PDB file of C-alpha atoms in Angstrom:
ATOM      1  CA  UNK A   4      -4.528   6.465 -14.368  1.00 81.00           C
ATOM      2  CA  UNK A   5      -1.957   4.780 -16.607  1.00 89.00           C
ATOM      3  CA  UNK A   6       1.017   3.725 -14.483  1.00 95.00           C
ATOM      4  CA  UNK A   7       4.591   3.502 -15.748  1.00 94.00           C
ATOM      5  CA  UNK A   8       6.456   0.533 -14.219  1.00 96.00           C
ATOM      6  CA  UNK A   9       9.967   1.479 -13.102  1.00 95.00           C
ATOM      7  CA  UNK A  10      11.121  -1.874 -14.464  1.00 94.00           C
ATOM      8  CA  UNK A  11       9.726  -3.873 -17.383  1.00 92.00           C
ATOM      9  CA  UNK A  12      10.486  -7.150 -15.578  1.00 95.00           C
ATOM     10  CA  UNK A  13       7.186  -8.420 -14.119  1.00 95.00           C
ATOM     11  CA  UNK A  14       9.118 -10.740 -11.777  1.00 97.00           C
ATOM     12  CA  UNK A  15      10.273  -7.622  -9.873  1.00 98.00           C
ATOM     13  CA  UNK A  16       6.621  -7.155  -8.860  1.00 98.00           C
ATOM     14  CA  UNK A  17       6.612 -10.641  -7.326  1.00 98.00           C
ATOM     15  CA  UNK A  18       9.940 -10.413  -5.475  1.00 98.00           C
ATOM     16  CA  UNK A  19      10.539 -10.298  -1.738  1.00 97.00           C
ATOM     17  CA  UNK A  20      12.764  -7.679  -0.124  1.00 96.00           C
ATOM     18  CA  UNK A  21      13.368  -6.308   3.346  1.00 96.00           C
ATOM     19  CA  UNK A  22      10.086  -4.342   3.464  1.00 98.00           C
ATOM     20  CA  UNK A  23       7.956  -6.631   1.283  1.00 98.00           C
ATOM     21  CA  UNK A  24       8.971  -9.776   3.179  1.00 98.00           C
ATOM     22  CA  UNK A  25       6.308 -12.090   1.804  1.00 97.00           C
ATOM     23  CA  UNK A  26       8.310 -15.194   2.683  1.00 97.00           C
ATOM     24  CA  UNK A  27       8.017 -14.384   6.426  1.00 97.00           C
ATOM     25  CA  UNK A  28       5.902 -16.937   8.353  1.00 98.00           C
ATOM     26  CA  UNK A  29       3.451 -14.241   9.531  1.00 97.00           C
ATOM     27  CA  UNK A  30       2.799 -13.104   5.956  1.00 98.00           C
ATOM     28  CA  UNK A  31       2.533 -16.690   4.685  1.00 98.00           C
ATOM     29  CA  UNK A  32       0.092 -17.645   7.457  1.00 98.00           C
ATOM     30  CA  UNK A  33      -2.087 -14.593   6.836  1.00 98.00           C
ATOM     31  CA  UNK A  34      -2.093 -15.281   3.088  1.00 98.00           C
ATOM     32  CA  UNK A  35      -3.041 -18.921   3.680  1.00 97.00           C
ATOM     33  CA  UNK A  36      -5.962 -17.883   5.877  1.00 97.00           C
ATOM     34  CA  UNK A  37      -7.174 -15.304   3.343  1.00 97.00           C
ATOM     35  CA  UNK A  38      -6.947 -17.749   0.449  1.00 96.00           C
ATOM     36  CA  UNK A  39      -9.455 -20.118   2.062  1.00 95.00           C
ATOM     37  CA  UNK A  40     -12.743 -19.494   0.310  1.00 88.00           C
ATOM     38  CA  UNK A  41     -11.147 -17.317  -2.374  1.00 92.00           C
ATOM     39  CA  UNK A  42     -11.796 -19.235  -5.602  1.00 94.00           C
ATOM     40  CA  UNK A  43      -9.676 -17.009  -7.835  1.00 96.00           C
ATOM     41  CA  UNK A  44      -7.093 -14.227  -7.885  1.00 96.00           C
ATOM     42  CA  UNK A  45      -9.734 -11.471  -7.875  1.00 97.00           C
ATOM     43  CA  UNK A  46     -11.480 -12.873  -4.772  1.00 97.00           C
ATOM     44  CA  UNK A  47      -8.145 -13.296  -2.979  1.00 98.00           C
ATOM     45  CA  UNK A  48      -6.917  -9.798  -3.911  1.00 98.00           C
ATOM     46  CA  UNK A  49     -10.176  -8.250  -2.709  1.00 98.00           C
ATOM     47  CA  UNK A  50     -10.038 -10.256   0.546  1.00 98.00           C
ATOM     48  CA  UNK A  51      -6.415  -9.200   1.139  1.00 98.00           C
ATOM     49  CA  UNK A  52      -7.266  -5.555   0.415  1.00 98.00           C
ATOM     50  CA  UNK A  53     -10.240  -5.578   2.804  1.00 98.00           C
ATOM     51  CA  UNK A  54      -8.199  -7.362   5.469  1.00 98.00           C
ATOM     52  CA  UNK A  55      -5.460  -4.717   5.409  1.00 98.00           C
ATOM     53  CA  UNK A  56      -7.900  -1.818   5.044  1.00 98.00           C
ATOM     54  CA  UNK A  57     -10.296  -2.969   7.777  1.00 97.00           C
ATOM     55  CA  UNK A  58      -8.340  -4.981  10.369  1.00 97.00           C
ATOM     56  CA  UNK A  59      -5.101  -2.999  10.562  1.00 97.00           C
ATOM     57  CA  UNK A  60      -5.913   0.452  11.920  1.00 96.00           C
ATOM     58  CA  UNK A  61      -4.137   3.439  10.422  1.00 95.00           C
ATOM     59  CA  UNK A  62      -1.873   4.449  13.299  1.00 94.00           C
ATOM     60  CA  UNK A  63      -2.783   8.149  13.024  1.00 93.00           C
ATOM     61  CA  UNK A  64      -6.514   7.377  13.208  1.00 94.00           C
ATOM     62  CA  UNK A  65      -5.975   5.001  16.139  1.00 94.00           C
ATOM     63  CA  UNK A  66      -3.536   7.260  18.015  1.00 94.00           C
ATOM     64  CA  UNK A  67      -0.971   4.453  17.968  1.00 96.00           C
ATOM     65  CA  UNK A  68       2.588   5.799  18.426  1.00 96.00           C
ATOM     66  CA  UNK A  69       4.298   2.737  16.907  1.00 96.00           C
ATOM     67  CA  UNK A  70       5.903   2.986  13.474  1.00 97.00           C
ATOM     68  CA  UNK A  71       5.984  -0.105  11.287  1.00 97.00           C
ATOM     69  CA  UNK A  72       7.469  -0.457   7.817  1.00 97.00           C
ATOM     70  CA  UNK A  73       8.140  -4.157   7.224  1.00 98.00           C
ATOM     71  CA  UNK A  74       5.066  -6.065   5.984  1.00 98.00           C
ATOM     72  CA  UNK A  75       5.440  -8.817   8.586  1.00 98.00           C
ATOM     73  CA  UNK A  76       5.610  -6.230  11.392  1.00 98.00           C
ATOM     74  CA  UNK A  77       2.512  -4.443  10.102  1.00 98.00           C
ATOM     75  CA  UNK A  78       0.605  -7.744  10.147  1.00 98.00           C
ATOM     76  CA  UNK A  79       1.971  -8.840  13.539  1.00 98.00           C
ATOM     77  CA  UNK A  80       1.534  -5.491  15.321  1.00 97.00           C
ATOM     78  CA  UNK A  81      -1.692  -4.578  13.498  1.00 97.00           C
ATOM     79  CA  UNK A  82      -0.732  -0.955  12.926  1.00 97.00           C
ATOM     80  CA  UNK A  83       0.775   1.296  10.288  1.00 97.00           C
ATOM     81  CA  UNK A  84       0.381   4.433   8.231  1.00 97.00           C
ATOM     82  CA  UNK A  85      -0.578   4.304   4.541  1.00 97.00           C
ATOM     83  CA  UNK A  86       2.920   3.317   3.409  1.00 97.00           C
ATOM     84  CA  UNK A  87       3.242   0.470   5.898  1.00 98.00           C
ATOM     85  CA  UNK A  88      -0.236  -0.818   5.091  1.00 98.00           C
ATOM     86  CA  UNK A  89       0.657  -0.689   1.391  1.00 98.00           C
ATOM     87  CA  UNK A  90       3.763  -2.792   2.100  1.00 98.00           C
ATOM     88  CA  UNK A  91       1.576  -5.358   3.895  1.00 98.00           C
ATOM     89  CA  UNK A  92      -0.938  -5.559   1.046  1.00 98.00           C
ATOM     90  CA  UNK A  93       1.792  -5.905  -1.592  1.00 98.00           C
ATOM     91  CA  UNK A  94       3.374  -8.718   0.444  1.00 98.00           C
ATOM     92  CA  UNK A  95       0.043 -10.543   0.792  1.00 98.00           C
ATOM     93  CA  UNK A  96      -0.618 -10.256  -2.945  1.00 98.00           C
ATOM     94  CA  UNK A  97       2.871 -11.398  -3.915  1.00 98.00           C
ATOM     95  CA  UNK A  98       2.652 -14.290  -1.448  1.00 98.00           C
ATOM     96  CA  UNK A  99      -0.086 -15.697  -3.682  1.00 97.00           C
ATOM     97  CA  UNK A 100       1.732 -14.966  -6.946  1.00 97.00           C
ATOM     98  CA  UNK A 101      -0.201 -11.795  -7.834  1.00 98.00           C
ATOM     99  CA  UNK A 102       1.999  -9.012  -9.251  1.00 98.00           C
ATOM    100  CA  UNK A 103       1.768  -5.891  -7.097  1.00 98.00           C
ATOM    101  CA  UNK A 104       3.704  -2.669  -6.737  1.00 98.00           C
ATOM    102  CA  UNK A 105       3.771   0.632  -4.927  1.00 98.00           C
ATOM    103  CA  UNK A 106       2.672   3.989  -6.262  1.00 97.00           C
ATOM    104  CA  UNK A 107       2.218   7.367  -4.687  1.00 98.00           C
ATOM    105  CA  UNK A 108       0.178  10.533  -4.596  1.00 97.00           C
ATOM    106  CA  UNK A 109       1.555  13.968  -3.774  1.00 97.00           C
ATOM    107  CA  UNK A 110      -1.011  15.427  -1.387  1.00 96.00           C
ATOM    108  CA  UNK A 111       0.163  17.646   1.502  1.00 94.00           C
ATOM    109  CA  UNK A 112       2.622  14.778   2.042  1.00 96.00           C
ATOM    110  CA  UNK A 113       3.385  11.705  -0.070  1.00 97.00           C
ATOM    111  CA  UNK A 114       0.561   9.167   0.265  1.00 97.00           C
ATOM    112  CA  UNK A 115       1.197   5.473  -0.399  1.00 97.00           C
ATOM    113  CA  UNK A 116      -0.946   3.296  -2.651  1.00 98.00           C
ATOM    114  CA  UNK A 117      -0.786  -0.172  -4.177  1.00 98.00           C
ATOM    115  CA  UNK A 118      -1.270  -1.274  -7.778  1.00 98.00           C
ATOM    116  CA  UNK A 119      -2.254  -4.821  -8.661  1.00 98.00           C
ATOM    117  CA  UNK A 120      -2.220  -6.649 -11.983  1.00 97.00           C
ATOM    118  CA  UNK A 121      -4.666  -9.517 -11.924  1.00 96.00           C
ATOM    119  CA  UNK A 122      -4.552 -12.355 -14.475  1.00 93.00           C
ATOM    120  CA  UNK A 123      -6.286 -11.386 -17.710  1.00 92.00           C
ATOM    121  CA  UNK A 124      -6.241  -7.676 -16.919  1.00 92.00           C
ATOM    122  CA  UNK A 125      -4.515  -5.337 -19.353  1.00 89.00           C
ATOM    123  CA  UNK A 126      -3.592  -2.650 -16.857  1.00 93.00           C
ATOM    124  CA  UNK A 127      -2.456  -2.126 -13.309  1.00 96.00           C
ATOM    125  CA  UNK A 128      -5.279  -1.077 -10.955  1.00 97.00           C
ATOM    126  CA  UNK A 129      -4.499   1.290  -8.082  1.00 98.00           C
ATOM    127  CA  UNK A 130      -5.919   0.447  -4.663  1.00 98.00           C
ATOM    128  CA  UNK A 131      -5.757   2.354  -1.371  1.00 98.00           C
ATOM    129  CA  UNK A 132      -5.681   0.167   1.771  1.00 97.00           C
ATOM    130  CA  UNK A 133      -5.238   3.201   4.067  1.00 96.00           C
ATOM    131  CA  UNK A 134      -8.382   2.508   6.067  1.00 93.00           C
ATOM    132  CA  UNK A 135     -11.792   4.088   5.905  1.00 93.00           C
ATOM    133  CA  UNK A 136     -13.221   6.640   8.317  1.00 92.00           C
ATOM    134  CA  UNK A 137     -15.870   9.360   8.034  1.00 93.00           C
ATOM    135  CA  UNK A 138     -15.262  11.067   4.701  1.00 92.00           C
ATOM    136  CA  UNK A 139     -12.967   8.298   3.415  1.00 94.00           C
ATOM    137  CA  UNK A 140     -14.418   5.370   1.454  1.00 96.00           C
ATOM    138  CA  UNK A 141     -11.698   3.465  -0.418  1.00 96.00           C
ATOM    139  CA  UNK A 142     -12.916   0.319  -2.167  1.00 97.00           C
ATOM    140  CA  UNK A 143     -11.295  -2.513  -4.122  1.00 97.00           C
ATOM    141  CA  UNK A 144     -12.282  -1.900  -7.729  1.00 95.00           C
ATOM    142  CA  UNK A 145     -10.986  -2.735 -11.172  1.00 94.00           C
ATOM    143  CA  UNK A 146     -13.601  -0.862 -13.204  1.00 93.00           C
ATOM    144  CA  UNK A 147     -12.660   2.542 -11.785  1.00 94.00           C
ATOM    145  CA  UNK A 148     -10.619   3.903  -8.913  1.00 95.00           C
ATOM    146  CA  UNK A 149     -12.117   4.550  -5.520  1.00 96.00           C
ATOM    147  CA  UNK A 150      -9.181   5.833  -3.494  1.00 97.00           C
ATOM    148  CA  UNK A 151      -9.179   7.382  -0.042  1.00 96.00           C
ATOM    149  CA  UNK A 152      -8.088  10.754  -1.400  1.00 95.00           C
ATOM    150  CA  UNK A 153      -8.589  11.641  -5.061  1.00 93.00           C
ATOM    151  CA  UNK A 154      -5.861  14.092  -6.076  1.00 95.00           C
ATOM    152  CA  UNK A 155      -7.098  17.676  -6.437  1.00 95.00           C
ATOM    153  CA  UNK A 156      -5.020  19.503  -9.055  1.00 95.00           C
ATOM    154  CA  UNK A 157      -6.464  22.836  -7.915  1.00 96.00           C
ATOM    155  CA  UNK A 158      -4.698  22.232  -4.581  1.00 95.00           C
ATOM    156  CA  UNK A 159      -1.433  21.254  -6.293  1.00 95.00           C
ATOM    157  CA  UNK A 160      -2.079  17.579  -5.557  1.00 96.00           C
ATOM    158  CA  UNK A 161      -1.204  14.966  -8.124  1.00 96.00           C
ATOM    159  CA  UNK A 162      -1.046  11.278  -8.866  1.00 97.00           C
ATOM    160  CA  UNK A 163       2.551  10.257  -9.447  1.00 97.00           C
ATOM    161  CA  UNK A 164       2.697   7.968 -12.504  1.00 96.00           C
ATOM    162  CA  UNK A 165       5.580   5.639 -11.610  1.00 97.00           C
ATOM    163  CA  UNK A 166       4.868   2.125 -10.343  1.00 98.00           C
ATOM    164  CA  UNK A 167       7.686   0.937  -8.094  1.00 98.00           C
ATOM    165  CA  UNK A 168       8.622  -2.691  -7.486  1.00 98.00           C
ATOM    166  CA  UNK A 169      10.150  -1.700  -4.118  1.00 97.00           C
ATOM    167  CA  UNK A 170       9.263   1.048  -1.664  1.00 98.00           C
ATOM    168  CA  UNK A 171      10.640   4.410  -2.722  1.00 97.00           C
ATOM    169  CA  UNK A 172      13.953   4.967  -0.832  1.00 97.00           C
ATOM    170  CA  UNK A 173      12.812   8.342   0.541  1.00 96.00           C
ATOM    171  CA  UNK A 174       9.675   6.779   2.032  1.00 97.00           C
ATOM    172  CA  UNK A 175      11.508   3.775   3.423  1.00 96.00           C
ATOM    173  CA  UNK A 176      14.224   5.916   5.027  1.00 96.00           C
ATOM    174  CA  UNK A 177      11.599   8.138   6.663  1.00 96.00           C
ATOM    175  CA  UNK A 178       9.766   5.149   8.135  1.00 97.00           C
ATOM    176  CA  UNK A 179      12.941   3.467   9.359  1.00 96.00           C
ATOM    177  CA  UNK A 180      14.328   6.583  11.034  1.00 96.00           C
ATOM    178  CA  UNK A 181      11.147   7.620  12.852  1.00 96.00           C
ATOM    179  CA  UNK A 182      11.336   7.121  16.604  1.00 94.00           C
ATOM    180  CA  UNK A 183       7.551   7.199  16.899  1.00 94.00           C
ATOM    181  CA  UNK A 184       4.505   8.285  14.890  1.00 93.00           C
ATOM    182  CA  UNK A 185       4.516  11.921  16.125  1.00 93.00           C
ATOM    183  CA  UNK A 186       8.153  12.159  14.954  1.00 94.00           C
ATOM    184  CA  UNK A 187       7.212  10.456  11.689  1.00 94.00           C
ATOM    185  CA  UNK A 188       4.433  12.995  11.136  1.00 92.00           C
ATOM    186  CA  UNK A 189       7.027  15.783  11.255  1.00 94.00           C
ATOM    187  CA  UNK A 190       9.344  14.076   8.760  1.00 95.00           C
ATOM    188  CA  UNK A 191       6.995  12.584   6.138  1.00 95.00           C
ATOM    189  CA  UNK A 192       8.247  13.379   2.640  1.00 95.00           C
ATOM    190  CA  UNK A 193       6.402  16.044   0.678  1.00 95.00           C
ATOM    191  CA  UNK A 194       7.995  15.036  -2.636  1.00 93.00           C
ATOM    192  CA  UNK A 195       9.846  12.104  -4.182  1.00 91.00           C
TER     193      UNK A 195
END
C-alpha cells in the first residue's frame, strides 16, 4: 500500500513527543540493548519489531486490565493494545534514527500499525507489532506486507492511506481517557 505522509518533513518522523517519548531512559536502554548484534538498520528494525511483537503481550490477549499509551510505559509495564505497542515500536525505531510513523486500518475498530522507512528504501513499509496468536502471524517484511489482519473490503474494512508523524488525536484521547482495558474496549474509535 502506498502511504501518504501527513507532513513532507522527514524530521517529523524522527521527533519525540509525549506518546513517542524516545528520549526516555527506558526507551533508550531498550534501544541500546536491541542494537547490540544488529549490524545495520534492517537488523535493528527487525529486532525492535520482534521485541515489541513477542515480549510485550497484547493486553486483550493477556487479560491485562492496564491501559498504556506512552512508549516508555508500554516498555516498562510490558503491556498494551495495538496502538500502544505501535507507539513503543515507533519510539524504538526513532531512538536509533530510523524514520517511523503511525498508520491505521479501519476494521471493526481502528487498528494501529507502524510504517518504517529504512535507508535506501524508496517506500514506507507497514508493520504490525500487535502480537501473534493462533490465526495471527504478523512478520517484519519489506518485500510484501504480512500484517495481523489484512483488510477485507467485502466486510467494509480498509487500509487508511495517511501516515502520521504523531498518534492520531482520536486514538490518543481514547487511550488517555480509558480507566481500564474493559472501558477502553467500549470506547475504541471506529473511524478517524
